[in-house]
Tab-separated table of C-alpha atoms in Angstrom:
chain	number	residue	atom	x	y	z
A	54	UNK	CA	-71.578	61.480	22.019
A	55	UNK	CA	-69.562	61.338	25.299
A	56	UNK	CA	-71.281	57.455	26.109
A	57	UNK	CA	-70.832	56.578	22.753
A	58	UNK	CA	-66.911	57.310	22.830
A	59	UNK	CA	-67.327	55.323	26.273
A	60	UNK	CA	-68.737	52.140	25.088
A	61	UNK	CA	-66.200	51.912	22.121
A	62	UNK	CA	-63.159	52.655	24.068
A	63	UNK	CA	-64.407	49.763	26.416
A	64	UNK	CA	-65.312	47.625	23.651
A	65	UNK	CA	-62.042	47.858	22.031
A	66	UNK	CA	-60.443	46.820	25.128
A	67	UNK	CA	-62.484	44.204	25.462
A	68	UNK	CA	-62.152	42.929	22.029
A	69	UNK	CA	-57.847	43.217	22.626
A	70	UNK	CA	-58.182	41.252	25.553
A	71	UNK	CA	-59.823	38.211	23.182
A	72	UNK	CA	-57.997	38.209	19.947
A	73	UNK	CA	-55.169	35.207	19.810
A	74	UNK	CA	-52.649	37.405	17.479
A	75	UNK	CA	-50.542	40.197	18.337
A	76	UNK	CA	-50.969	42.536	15.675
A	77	UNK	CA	-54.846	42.271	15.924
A	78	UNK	CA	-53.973	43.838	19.139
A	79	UNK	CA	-52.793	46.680	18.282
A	80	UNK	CA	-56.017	48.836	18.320
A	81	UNK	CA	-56.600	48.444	22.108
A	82	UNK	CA	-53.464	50.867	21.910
A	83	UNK	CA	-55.604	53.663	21.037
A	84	UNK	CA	-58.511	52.652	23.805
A	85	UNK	CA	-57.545	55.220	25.679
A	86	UNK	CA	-57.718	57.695	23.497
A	87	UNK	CA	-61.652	58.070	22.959
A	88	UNK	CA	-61.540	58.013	26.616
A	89	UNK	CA	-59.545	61.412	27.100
A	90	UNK	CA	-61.841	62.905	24.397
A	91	UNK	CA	-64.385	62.424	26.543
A	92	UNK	CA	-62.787	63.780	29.640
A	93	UNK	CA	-62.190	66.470	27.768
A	94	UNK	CA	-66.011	67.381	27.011
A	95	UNK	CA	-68.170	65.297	28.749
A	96	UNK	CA	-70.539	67.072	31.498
A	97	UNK	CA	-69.420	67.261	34.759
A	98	UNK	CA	-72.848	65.650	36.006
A	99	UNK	CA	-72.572	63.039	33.544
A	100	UNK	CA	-68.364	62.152	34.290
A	101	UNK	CA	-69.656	59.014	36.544
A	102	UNK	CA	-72.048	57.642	34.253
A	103	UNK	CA	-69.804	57.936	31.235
A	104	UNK	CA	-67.489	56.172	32.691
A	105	UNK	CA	-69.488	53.449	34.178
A	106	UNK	CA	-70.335	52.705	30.418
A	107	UNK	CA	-66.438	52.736	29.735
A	108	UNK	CA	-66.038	50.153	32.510
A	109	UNK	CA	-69.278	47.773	31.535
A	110	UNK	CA	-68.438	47.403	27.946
A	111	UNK	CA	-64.511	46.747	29.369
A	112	UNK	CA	-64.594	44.550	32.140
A	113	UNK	CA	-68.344	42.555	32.294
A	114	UNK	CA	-66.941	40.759	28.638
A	115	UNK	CA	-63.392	39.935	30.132
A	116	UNK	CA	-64.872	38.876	33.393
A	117	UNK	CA	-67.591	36.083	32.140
A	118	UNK	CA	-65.026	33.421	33.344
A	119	UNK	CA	-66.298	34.304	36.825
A	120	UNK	CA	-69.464	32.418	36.174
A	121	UNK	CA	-67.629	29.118	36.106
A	122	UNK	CA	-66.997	29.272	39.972
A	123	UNK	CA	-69.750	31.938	41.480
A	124	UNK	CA	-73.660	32.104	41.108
A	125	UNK	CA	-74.457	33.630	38.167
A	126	UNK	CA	-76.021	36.897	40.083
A	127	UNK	CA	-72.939	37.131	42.290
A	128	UNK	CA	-70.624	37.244	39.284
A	129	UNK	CA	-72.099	39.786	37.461
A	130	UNK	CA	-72.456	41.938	40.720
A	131	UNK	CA	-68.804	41.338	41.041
A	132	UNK	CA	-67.779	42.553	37.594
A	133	UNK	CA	-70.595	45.308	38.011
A	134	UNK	CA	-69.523	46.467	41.488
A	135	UNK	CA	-65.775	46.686	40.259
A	136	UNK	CA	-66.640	48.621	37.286
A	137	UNK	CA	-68.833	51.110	39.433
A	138	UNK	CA	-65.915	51.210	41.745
A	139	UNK	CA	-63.564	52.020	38.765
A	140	UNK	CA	-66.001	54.876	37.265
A	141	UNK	CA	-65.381	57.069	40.063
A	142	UNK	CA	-61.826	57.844	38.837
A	143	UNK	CA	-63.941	60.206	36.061
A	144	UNK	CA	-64.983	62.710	38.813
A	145	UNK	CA	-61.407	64.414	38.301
A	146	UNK	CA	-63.000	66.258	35.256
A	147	UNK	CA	-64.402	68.399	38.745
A	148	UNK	CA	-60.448	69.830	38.399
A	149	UNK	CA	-61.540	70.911	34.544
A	150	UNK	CA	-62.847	74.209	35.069
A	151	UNK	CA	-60.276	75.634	37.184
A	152	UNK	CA	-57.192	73.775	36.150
A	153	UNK	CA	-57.935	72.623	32.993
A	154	UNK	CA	-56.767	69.493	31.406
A	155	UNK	CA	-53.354	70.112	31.859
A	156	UNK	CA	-53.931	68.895	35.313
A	157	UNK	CA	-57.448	66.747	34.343
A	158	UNK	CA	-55.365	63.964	32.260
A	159	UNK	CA	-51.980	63.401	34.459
A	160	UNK	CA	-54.218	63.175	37.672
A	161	UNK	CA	-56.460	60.915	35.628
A	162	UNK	CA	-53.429	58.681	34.879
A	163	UNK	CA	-51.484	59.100	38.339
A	164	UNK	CA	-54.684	57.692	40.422
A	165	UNK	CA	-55.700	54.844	37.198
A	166	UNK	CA	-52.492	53.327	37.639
A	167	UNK	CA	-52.045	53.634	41.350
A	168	UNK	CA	-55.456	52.492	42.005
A	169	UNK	CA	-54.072	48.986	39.336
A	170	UNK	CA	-50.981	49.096	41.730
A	171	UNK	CA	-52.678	49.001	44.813
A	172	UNK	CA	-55.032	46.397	43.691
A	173	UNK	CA	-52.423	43.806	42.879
A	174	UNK	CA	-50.222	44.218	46.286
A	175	UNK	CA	-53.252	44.935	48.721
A	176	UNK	CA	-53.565	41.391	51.153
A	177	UNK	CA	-57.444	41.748	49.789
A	178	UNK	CA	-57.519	42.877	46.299
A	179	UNK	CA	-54.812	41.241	45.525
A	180	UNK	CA	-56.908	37.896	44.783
A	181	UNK	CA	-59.195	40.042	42.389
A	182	UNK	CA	-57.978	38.560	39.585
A	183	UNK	CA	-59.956	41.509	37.336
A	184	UNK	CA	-58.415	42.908	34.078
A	185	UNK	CA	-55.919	45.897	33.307
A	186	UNK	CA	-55.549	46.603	30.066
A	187	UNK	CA	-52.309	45.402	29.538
A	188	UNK	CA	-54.054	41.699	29.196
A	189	UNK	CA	-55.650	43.550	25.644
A	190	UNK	CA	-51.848	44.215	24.351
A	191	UNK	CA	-49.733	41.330	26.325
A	192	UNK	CA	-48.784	39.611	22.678
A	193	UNK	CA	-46.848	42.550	21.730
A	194	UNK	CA	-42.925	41.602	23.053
A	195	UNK	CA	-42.008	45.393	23.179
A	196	UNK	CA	-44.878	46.655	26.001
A	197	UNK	CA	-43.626	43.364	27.945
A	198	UNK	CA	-40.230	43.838	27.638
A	199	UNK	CA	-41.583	47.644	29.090
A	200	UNK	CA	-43.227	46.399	31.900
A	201	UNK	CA	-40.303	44.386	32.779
A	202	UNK	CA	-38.822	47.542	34.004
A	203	UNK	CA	-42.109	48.072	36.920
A	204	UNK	CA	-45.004	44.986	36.311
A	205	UNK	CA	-48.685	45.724	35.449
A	206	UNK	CA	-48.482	49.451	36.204
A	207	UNK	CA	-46.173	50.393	33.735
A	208	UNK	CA	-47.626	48.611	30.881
A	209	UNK	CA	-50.840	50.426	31.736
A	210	UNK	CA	-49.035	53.651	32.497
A	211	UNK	CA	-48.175	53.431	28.698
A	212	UNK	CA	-51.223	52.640	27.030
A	213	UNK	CA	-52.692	55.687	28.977
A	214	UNK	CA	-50.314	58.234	27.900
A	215	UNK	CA	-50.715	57.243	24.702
A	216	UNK	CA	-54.421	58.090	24.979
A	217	UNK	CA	-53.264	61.442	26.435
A	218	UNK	CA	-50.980	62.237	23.637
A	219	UNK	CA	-53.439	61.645	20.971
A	220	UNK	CA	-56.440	63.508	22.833
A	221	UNK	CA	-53.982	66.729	23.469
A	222	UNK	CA	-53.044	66.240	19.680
A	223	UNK	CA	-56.428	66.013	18.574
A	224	UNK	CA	-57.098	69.247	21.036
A	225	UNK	CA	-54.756	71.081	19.139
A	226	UNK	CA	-54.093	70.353	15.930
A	227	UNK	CA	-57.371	68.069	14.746
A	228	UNK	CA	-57.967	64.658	13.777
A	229	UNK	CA	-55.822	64.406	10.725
A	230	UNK	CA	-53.023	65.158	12.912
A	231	UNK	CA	-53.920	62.731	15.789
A	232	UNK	CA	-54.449	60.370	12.976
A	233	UNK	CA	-51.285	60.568	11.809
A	234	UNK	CA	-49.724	60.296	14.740
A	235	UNK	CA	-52.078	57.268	16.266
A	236	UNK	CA	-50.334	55.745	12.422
A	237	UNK	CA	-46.882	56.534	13.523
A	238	UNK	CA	-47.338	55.153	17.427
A	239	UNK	CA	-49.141	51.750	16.031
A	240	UNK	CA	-45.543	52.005	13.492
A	241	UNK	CA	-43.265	52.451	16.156
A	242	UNK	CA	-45.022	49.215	17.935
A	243	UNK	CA	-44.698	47.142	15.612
A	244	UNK	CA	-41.397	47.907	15.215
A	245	UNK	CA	-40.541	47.478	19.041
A	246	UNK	CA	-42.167	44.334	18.922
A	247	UNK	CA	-39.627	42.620	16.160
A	248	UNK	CA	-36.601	44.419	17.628
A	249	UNK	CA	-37.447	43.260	21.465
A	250	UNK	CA	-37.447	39.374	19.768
A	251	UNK	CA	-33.845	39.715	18.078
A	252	UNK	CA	-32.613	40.989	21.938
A	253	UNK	CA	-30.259	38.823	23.587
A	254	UNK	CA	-32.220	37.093	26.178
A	255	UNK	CA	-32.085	33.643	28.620
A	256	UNK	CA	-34.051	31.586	26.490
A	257	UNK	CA	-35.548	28.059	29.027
A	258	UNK	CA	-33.182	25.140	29.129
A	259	UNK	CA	-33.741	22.204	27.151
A	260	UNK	CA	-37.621	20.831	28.020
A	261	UNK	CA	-40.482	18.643	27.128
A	262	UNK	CA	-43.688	20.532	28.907
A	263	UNK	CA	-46.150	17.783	28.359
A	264	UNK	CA	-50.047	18.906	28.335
A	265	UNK	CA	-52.811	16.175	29.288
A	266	UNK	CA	-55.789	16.196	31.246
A	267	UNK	CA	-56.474	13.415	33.661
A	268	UNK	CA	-58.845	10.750	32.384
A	269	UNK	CA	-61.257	11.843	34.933
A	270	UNK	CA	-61.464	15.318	33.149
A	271	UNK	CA	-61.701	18.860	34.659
A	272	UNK	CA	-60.495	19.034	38.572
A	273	UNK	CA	-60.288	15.465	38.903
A	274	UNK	CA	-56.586	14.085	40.207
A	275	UNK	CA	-54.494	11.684	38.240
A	276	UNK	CA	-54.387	8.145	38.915
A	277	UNK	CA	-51.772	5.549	38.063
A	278	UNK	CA	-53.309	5.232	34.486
A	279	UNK	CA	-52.896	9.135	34.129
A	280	UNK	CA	-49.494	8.558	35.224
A	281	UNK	CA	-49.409	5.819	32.096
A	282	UNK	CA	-50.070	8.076	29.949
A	283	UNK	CA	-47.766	11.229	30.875
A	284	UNK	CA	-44.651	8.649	31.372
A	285	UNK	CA	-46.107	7.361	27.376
A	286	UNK	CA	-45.846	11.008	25.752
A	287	UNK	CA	-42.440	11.154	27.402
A	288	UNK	CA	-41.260	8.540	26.259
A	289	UNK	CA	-42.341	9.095	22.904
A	290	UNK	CA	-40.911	12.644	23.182
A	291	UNK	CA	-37.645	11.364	24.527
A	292	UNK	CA	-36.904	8.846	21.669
A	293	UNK	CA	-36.920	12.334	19.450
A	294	UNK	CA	-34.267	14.286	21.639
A	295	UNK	CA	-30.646	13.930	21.835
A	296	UNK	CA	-30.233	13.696	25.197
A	297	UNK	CA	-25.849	13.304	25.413
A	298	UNK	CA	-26.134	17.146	25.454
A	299	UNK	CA	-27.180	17.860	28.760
A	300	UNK	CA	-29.705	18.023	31.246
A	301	UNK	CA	-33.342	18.016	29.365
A	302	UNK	CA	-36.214	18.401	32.006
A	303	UNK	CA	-39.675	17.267	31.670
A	304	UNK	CA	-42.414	19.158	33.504
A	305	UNK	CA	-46.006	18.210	33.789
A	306	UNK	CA	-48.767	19.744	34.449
A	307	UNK	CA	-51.029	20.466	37.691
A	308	UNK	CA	-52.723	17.124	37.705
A	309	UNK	CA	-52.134	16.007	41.512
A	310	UNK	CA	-50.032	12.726	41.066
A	311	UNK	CA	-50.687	10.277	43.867
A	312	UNK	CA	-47.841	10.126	46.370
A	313	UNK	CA	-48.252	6.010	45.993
A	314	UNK	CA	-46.490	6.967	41.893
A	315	UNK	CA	-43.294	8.976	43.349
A	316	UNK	CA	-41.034	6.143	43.751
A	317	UNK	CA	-42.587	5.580	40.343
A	318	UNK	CA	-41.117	8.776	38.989
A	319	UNK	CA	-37.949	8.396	41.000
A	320	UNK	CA	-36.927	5.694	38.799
A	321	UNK	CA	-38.376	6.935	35.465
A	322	UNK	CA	-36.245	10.513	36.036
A	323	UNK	CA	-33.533	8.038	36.662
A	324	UNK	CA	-33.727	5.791	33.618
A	325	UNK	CA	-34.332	8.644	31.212
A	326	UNK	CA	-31.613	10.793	33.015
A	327	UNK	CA	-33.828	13.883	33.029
A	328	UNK	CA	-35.319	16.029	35.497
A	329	UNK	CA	-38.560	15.804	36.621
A	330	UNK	CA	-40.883	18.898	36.972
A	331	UNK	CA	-44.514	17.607	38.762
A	332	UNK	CA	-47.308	18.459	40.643
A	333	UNK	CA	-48.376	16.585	43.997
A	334	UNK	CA	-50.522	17.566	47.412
A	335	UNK	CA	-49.669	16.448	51.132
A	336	UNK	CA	-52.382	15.607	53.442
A	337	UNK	CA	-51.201	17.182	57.111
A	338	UNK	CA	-54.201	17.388	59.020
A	339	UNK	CA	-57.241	18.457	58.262
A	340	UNK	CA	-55.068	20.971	55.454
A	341	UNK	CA	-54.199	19.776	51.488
A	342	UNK	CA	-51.070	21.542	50.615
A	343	UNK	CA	-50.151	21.432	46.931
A	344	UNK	CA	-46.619	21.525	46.065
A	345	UNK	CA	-44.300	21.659	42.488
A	346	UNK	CA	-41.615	19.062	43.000
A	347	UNK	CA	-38.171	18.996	41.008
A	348	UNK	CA	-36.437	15.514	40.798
A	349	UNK	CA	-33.198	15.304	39.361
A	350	UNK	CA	-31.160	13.199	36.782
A	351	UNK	CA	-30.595	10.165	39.300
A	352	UNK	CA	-34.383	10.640	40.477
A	353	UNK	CA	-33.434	12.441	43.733
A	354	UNK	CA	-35.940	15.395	45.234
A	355	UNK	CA	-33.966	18.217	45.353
A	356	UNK	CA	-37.054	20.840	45.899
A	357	UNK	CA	-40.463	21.123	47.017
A	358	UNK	CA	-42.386	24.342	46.688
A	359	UNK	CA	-46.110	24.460	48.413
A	360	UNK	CA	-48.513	26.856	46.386
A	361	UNK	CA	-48.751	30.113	48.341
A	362	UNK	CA	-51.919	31.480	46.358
A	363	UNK	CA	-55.306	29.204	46.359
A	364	UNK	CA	-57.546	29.824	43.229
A	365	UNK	CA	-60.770	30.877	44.065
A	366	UNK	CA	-62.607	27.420	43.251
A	367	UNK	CA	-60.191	24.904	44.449
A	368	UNK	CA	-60.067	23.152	48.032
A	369	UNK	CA	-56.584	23.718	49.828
A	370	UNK	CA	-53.989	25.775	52.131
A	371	UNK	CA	-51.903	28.044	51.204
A	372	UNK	CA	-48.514	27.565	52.629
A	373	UNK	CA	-45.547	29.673	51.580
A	374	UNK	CA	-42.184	28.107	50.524
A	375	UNK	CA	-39.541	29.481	48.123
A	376	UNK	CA	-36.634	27.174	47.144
A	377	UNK	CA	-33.952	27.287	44.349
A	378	UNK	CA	-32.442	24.140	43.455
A	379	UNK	CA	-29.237	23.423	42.290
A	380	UNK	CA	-28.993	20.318	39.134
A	381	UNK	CA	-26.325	20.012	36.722
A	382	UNK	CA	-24.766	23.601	37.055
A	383	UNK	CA	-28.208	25.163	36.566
A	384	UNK	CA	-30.172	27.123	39.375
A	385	UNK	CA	-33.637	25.918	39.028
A	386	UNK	CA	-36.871	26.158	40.801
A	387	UNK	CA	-40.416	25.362	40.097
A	388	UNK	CA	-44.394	27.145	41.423
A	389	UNK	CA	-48.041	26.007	41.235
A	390	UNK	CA	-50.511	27.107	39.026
A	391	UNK	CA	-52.084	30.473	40.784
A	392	UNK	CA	-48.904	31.597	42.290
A	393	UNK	CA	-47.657	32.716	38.863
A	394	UNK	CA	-50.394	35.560	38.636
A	395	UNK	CA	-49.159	37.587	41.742
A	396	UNK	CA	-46.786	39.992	41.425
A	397	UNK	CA	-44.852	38.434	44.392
A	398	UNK	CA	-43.839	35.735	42.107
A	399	UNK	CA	-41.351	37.770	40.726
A	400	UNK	CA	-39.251	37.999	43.469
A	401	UNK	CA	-39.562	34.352	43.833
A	402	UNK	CA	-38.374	33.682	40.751
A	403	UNK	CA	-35.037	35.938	40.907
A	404	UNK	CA	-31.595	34.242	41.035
A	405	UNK	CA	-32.994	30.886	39.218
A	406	UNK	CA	-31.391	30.383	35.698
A	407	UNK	CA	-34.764	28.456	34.133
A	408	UNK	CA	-38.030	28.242	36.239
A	409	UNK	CA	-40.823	25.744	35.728
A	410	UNK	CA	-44.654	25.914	35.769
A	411	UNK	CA	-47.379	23.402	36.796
A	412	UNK	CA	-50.884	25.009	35.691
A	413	UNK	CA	-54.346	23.803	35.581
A	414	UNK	CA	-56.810	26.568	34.067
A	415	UNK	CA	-59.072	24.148	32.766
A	416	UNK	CA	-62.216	25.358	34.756
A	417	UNK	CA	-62.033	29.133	33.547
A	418	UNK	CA	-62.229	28.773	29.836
A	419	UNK	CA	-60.363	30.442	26.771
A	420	UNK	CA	-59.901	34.048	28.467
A	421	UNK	CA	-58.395	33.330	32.177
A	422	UNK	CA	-55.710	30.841	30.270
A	423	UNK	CA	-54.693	33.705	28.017
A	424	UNK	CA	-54.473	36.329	31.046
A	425	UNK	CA	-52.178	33.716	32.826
A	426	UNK	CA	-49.980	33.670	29.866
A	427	UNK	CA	-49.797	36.982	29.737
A	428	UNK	CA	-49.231	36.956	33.524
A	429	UNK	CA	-46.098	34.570	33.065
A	430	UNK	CA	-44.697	36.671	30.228
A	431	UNK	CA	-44.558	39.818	32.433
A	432	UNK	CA	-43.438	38.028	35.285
A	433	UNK	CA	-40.285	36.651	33.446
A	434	UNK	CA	-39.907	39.802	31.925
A	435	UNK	CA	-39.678	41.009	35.056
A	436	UNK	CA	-37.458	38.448	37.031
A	437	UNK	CA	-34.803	37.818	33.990
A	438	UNK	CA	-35.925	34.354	34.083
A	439	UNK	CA	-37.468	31.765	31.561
A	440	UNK	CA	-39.979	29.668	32.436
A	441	UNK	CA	-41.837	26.804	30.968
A	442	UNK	CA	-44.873	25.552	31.589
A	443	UNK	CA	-46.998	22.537	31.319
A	444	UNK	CA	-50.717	22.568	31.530
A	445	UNK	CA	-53.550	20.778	31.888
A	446	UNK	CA	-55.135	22.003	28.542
A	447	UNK	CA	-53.288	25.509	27.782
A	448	UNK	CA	-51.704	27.644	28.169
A	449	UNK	CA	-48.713	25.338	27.517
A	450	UNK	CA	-45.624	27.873	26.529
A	451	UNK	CA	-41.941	28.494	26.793
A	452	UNK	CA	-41.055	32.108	27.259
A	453	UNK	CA	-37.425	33.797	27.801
A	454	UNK	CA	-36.340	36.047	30.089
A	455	UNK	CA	-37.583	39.426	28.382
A	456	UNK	CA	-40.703	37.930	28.877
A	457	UNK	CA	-41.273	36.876	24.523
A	458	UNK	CA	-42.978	33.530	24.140
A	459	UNK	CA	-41.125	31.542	22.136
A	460	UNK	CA	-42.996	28.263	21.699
A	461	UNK	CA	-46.576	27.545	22.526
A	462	UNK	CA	-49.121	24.811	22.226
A	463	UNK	CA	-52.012	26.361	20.136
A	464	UNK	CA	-55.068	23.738	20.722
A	465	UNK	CA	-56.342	22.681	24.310
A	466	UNK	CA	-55.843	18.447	23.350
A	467	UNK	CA	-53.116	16.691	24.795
A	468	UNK	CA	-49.896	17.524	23.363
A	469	UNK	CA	-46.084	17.480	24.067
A	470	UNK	CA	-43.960	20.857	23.761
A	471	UNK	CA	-40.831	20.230	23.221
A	472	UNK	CA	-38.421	23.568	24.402
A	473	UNK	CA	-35.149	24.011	22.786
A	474	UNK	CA	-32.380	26.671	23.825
């Protein structure tokens, strides 16, 4: 009984964590609630186990994007080893006997969500880019706007209480009662969800977030016929807009433009009186530092940020800038790719009034693109600041500043997003 309540509480937060539409979400709400049933009768000499099984079915799914850059046995022995680190929170049912759950299921929660804290800000765990389960819930605009108010560990700290409150429900009054209730939580979600989109919010300035792979496909750079092509779907894109009312800015995705195209670019931002949101790397040395570059309306640089966070599978050096910009009235600034996932982004991103977003996730697959989204959501959420984003193939999205996507590209093909206020 106690590994069967393990595997499905995993298994529905595995199954959140893949699912493209919010409501279908909505069960991994209850994940944890199976999971404080258990810690409420499972064996003390069987605690570990149980939740090793909890951990599997969760995290060896939502991890199989590690196989695109590791050996196969080295990824699964990383998703293993984390979930066998993770199991050992269920030795607090030790406490059970003398203090009873009363102490069991806040301790359970305090060290969960410290442990998911710790993870993100510590210099090495930081770049274990592992699930919480706030990636099985991120499409629901009420739990971001939450974890606006504290990041990843709030949204968790959520989810987890409501697995307490329906466990000490069920304790007490039975399972029609902890039914009812699970009803009225799942209710009150919903209903968070529609009220947190119809909250004033910064919403991203006028944009055209154009998604294209290079012609050379997955991690190859652009060349001047890529840059053909991106200046074509502007163009095409522009010829839609009416751009007499204001600044409209154009961001593309993390592609690696040569430097021998920026004088290129310099005129086209010119021409088309737009600014110019790209992605470029400068050779110093024996180092490849990638940057997001902002040109204004008359084709002037007016920032360059270098990527602080190196994906695990690309070549390059990390080194740290963080400039705002000032264009047409409008604080601005603009990050690579990776730097988006860590929570010092958000600090980063404070004080701009619309951020931009180079990405390239095209190596990973369907369920790292959708954990960056949710990544970006949060982070805005969290900053007070929109931010649109271009990608190679996806995620290509506009979301405001309580974190609520408001325009997406839903296939992986090239595509042009066009952002209004």
């Amino acid at each position: 009984m106690c590994y069967a309540l393990a595997l499905m509480a995993g298994a529905i937060l595995a199954l959140g964590a893949f699912v493209p539409v919010w409501w279908l979400q909505l069960g991994a709400l209850l994940a944890f609630w199976p999971v404080f049933v258990l810690l409420r009768m499972v064996p003390v000499k069987h605690a570990y186990s149980a939740g090793l099984v909890f951990a599997c079915a969760w995290l060896i799914p939502t991890t199989y994007w590690y196989y695109a850059f590791m050996p196969p046995w080295l990824a699964f022995a990383a998703s293993f080893g984390f979930a066998a680190l993770l199991a050992n929170i269920f030795w607090v049912v030790l406490l059970r006997q003398r203090w009873g759950m009363r102490v069991v299921a806040p301790l359970f929660m305090l060290v969960w969500c410290g442990w998911l804290w710790a993870r993100l800000h510590m210099p090495v765990t930081e770049d274990w880019w592992l699930p919480y389960s706030g990636y099985s819930l991120w499409r629901n605009s009420a739990l971001i706007w939450l974890g606006g108010f504290g990041g990843e560990a709030v949204v968790e700290a959520v989810i987890v209480a409501v697995g307490i409150v329906l466990a000490w429900v069920w304790a007490r009054r039975g399972w029609r009662a902890s039914t009812a209730l699970a009803v009225a939580i799942i209710a009150a979600t919903v209903g968070g969800h529609f009220l947190v989109r119809q909250l004033p919010a910064h919403s991203a300035s006028p944009a055209i977030a154009v998604q294209m792979m290079t012609r050379g496909g997955i991690n190859q750079p652009a060349t001047e016929n890529d840059v053909d092509d991106l200046i074509e779907a502007t163009d095409q894109a522009l010829q839609e807009r009416d751009t007499s009312q204001g600044a409209i800015t154009v961001v593309w995705p993390e592609n690696s433009i040569p430097t021998a195209s920026e004088s290129r670019l310099e005129k086209f931002a010119a021409e088309h009186r737009v600014r110019l949101v790209y992605h470029t790397n400068k050779r110093q040395g024996d180092g490849d530092y990638k940057q997001a570059v902002i040109l204004d309306q008359d084709g002037r640089r007016i920032l360059t940020n270098y990527k602080a966070h190196i994906a695990p599978a690309e070549d390059g050096t990390d080194w740290y800038t963080d400039q705002h910009a000032v264009s047409d009235g409008q604080v601005v600034t603009a990050y690579v790719c990776y730097d988006m996932h860590y929570p010092d982004i958000v600090k980063r991103l404070r004080g701009a009034d619309s951020a931009y977003a180079t990405l390239d996730d095209a190596t990973y697959g369907y369920l790292q693109k959708q954990f960056h989204a949710a990544d970006i959501s949060l982070h805005a959420a969290q900053a007070g600041v929109p931010v649109t984003v271009a990608s190679t193939n996806g995620p290509t999205i506009a979301v405001d500043s309580r974190g609520v996507v408001r325009q997406q590209m839903t296939g992986s093909g090239p595509a042009v997003l066009v952002v209004d206020r």
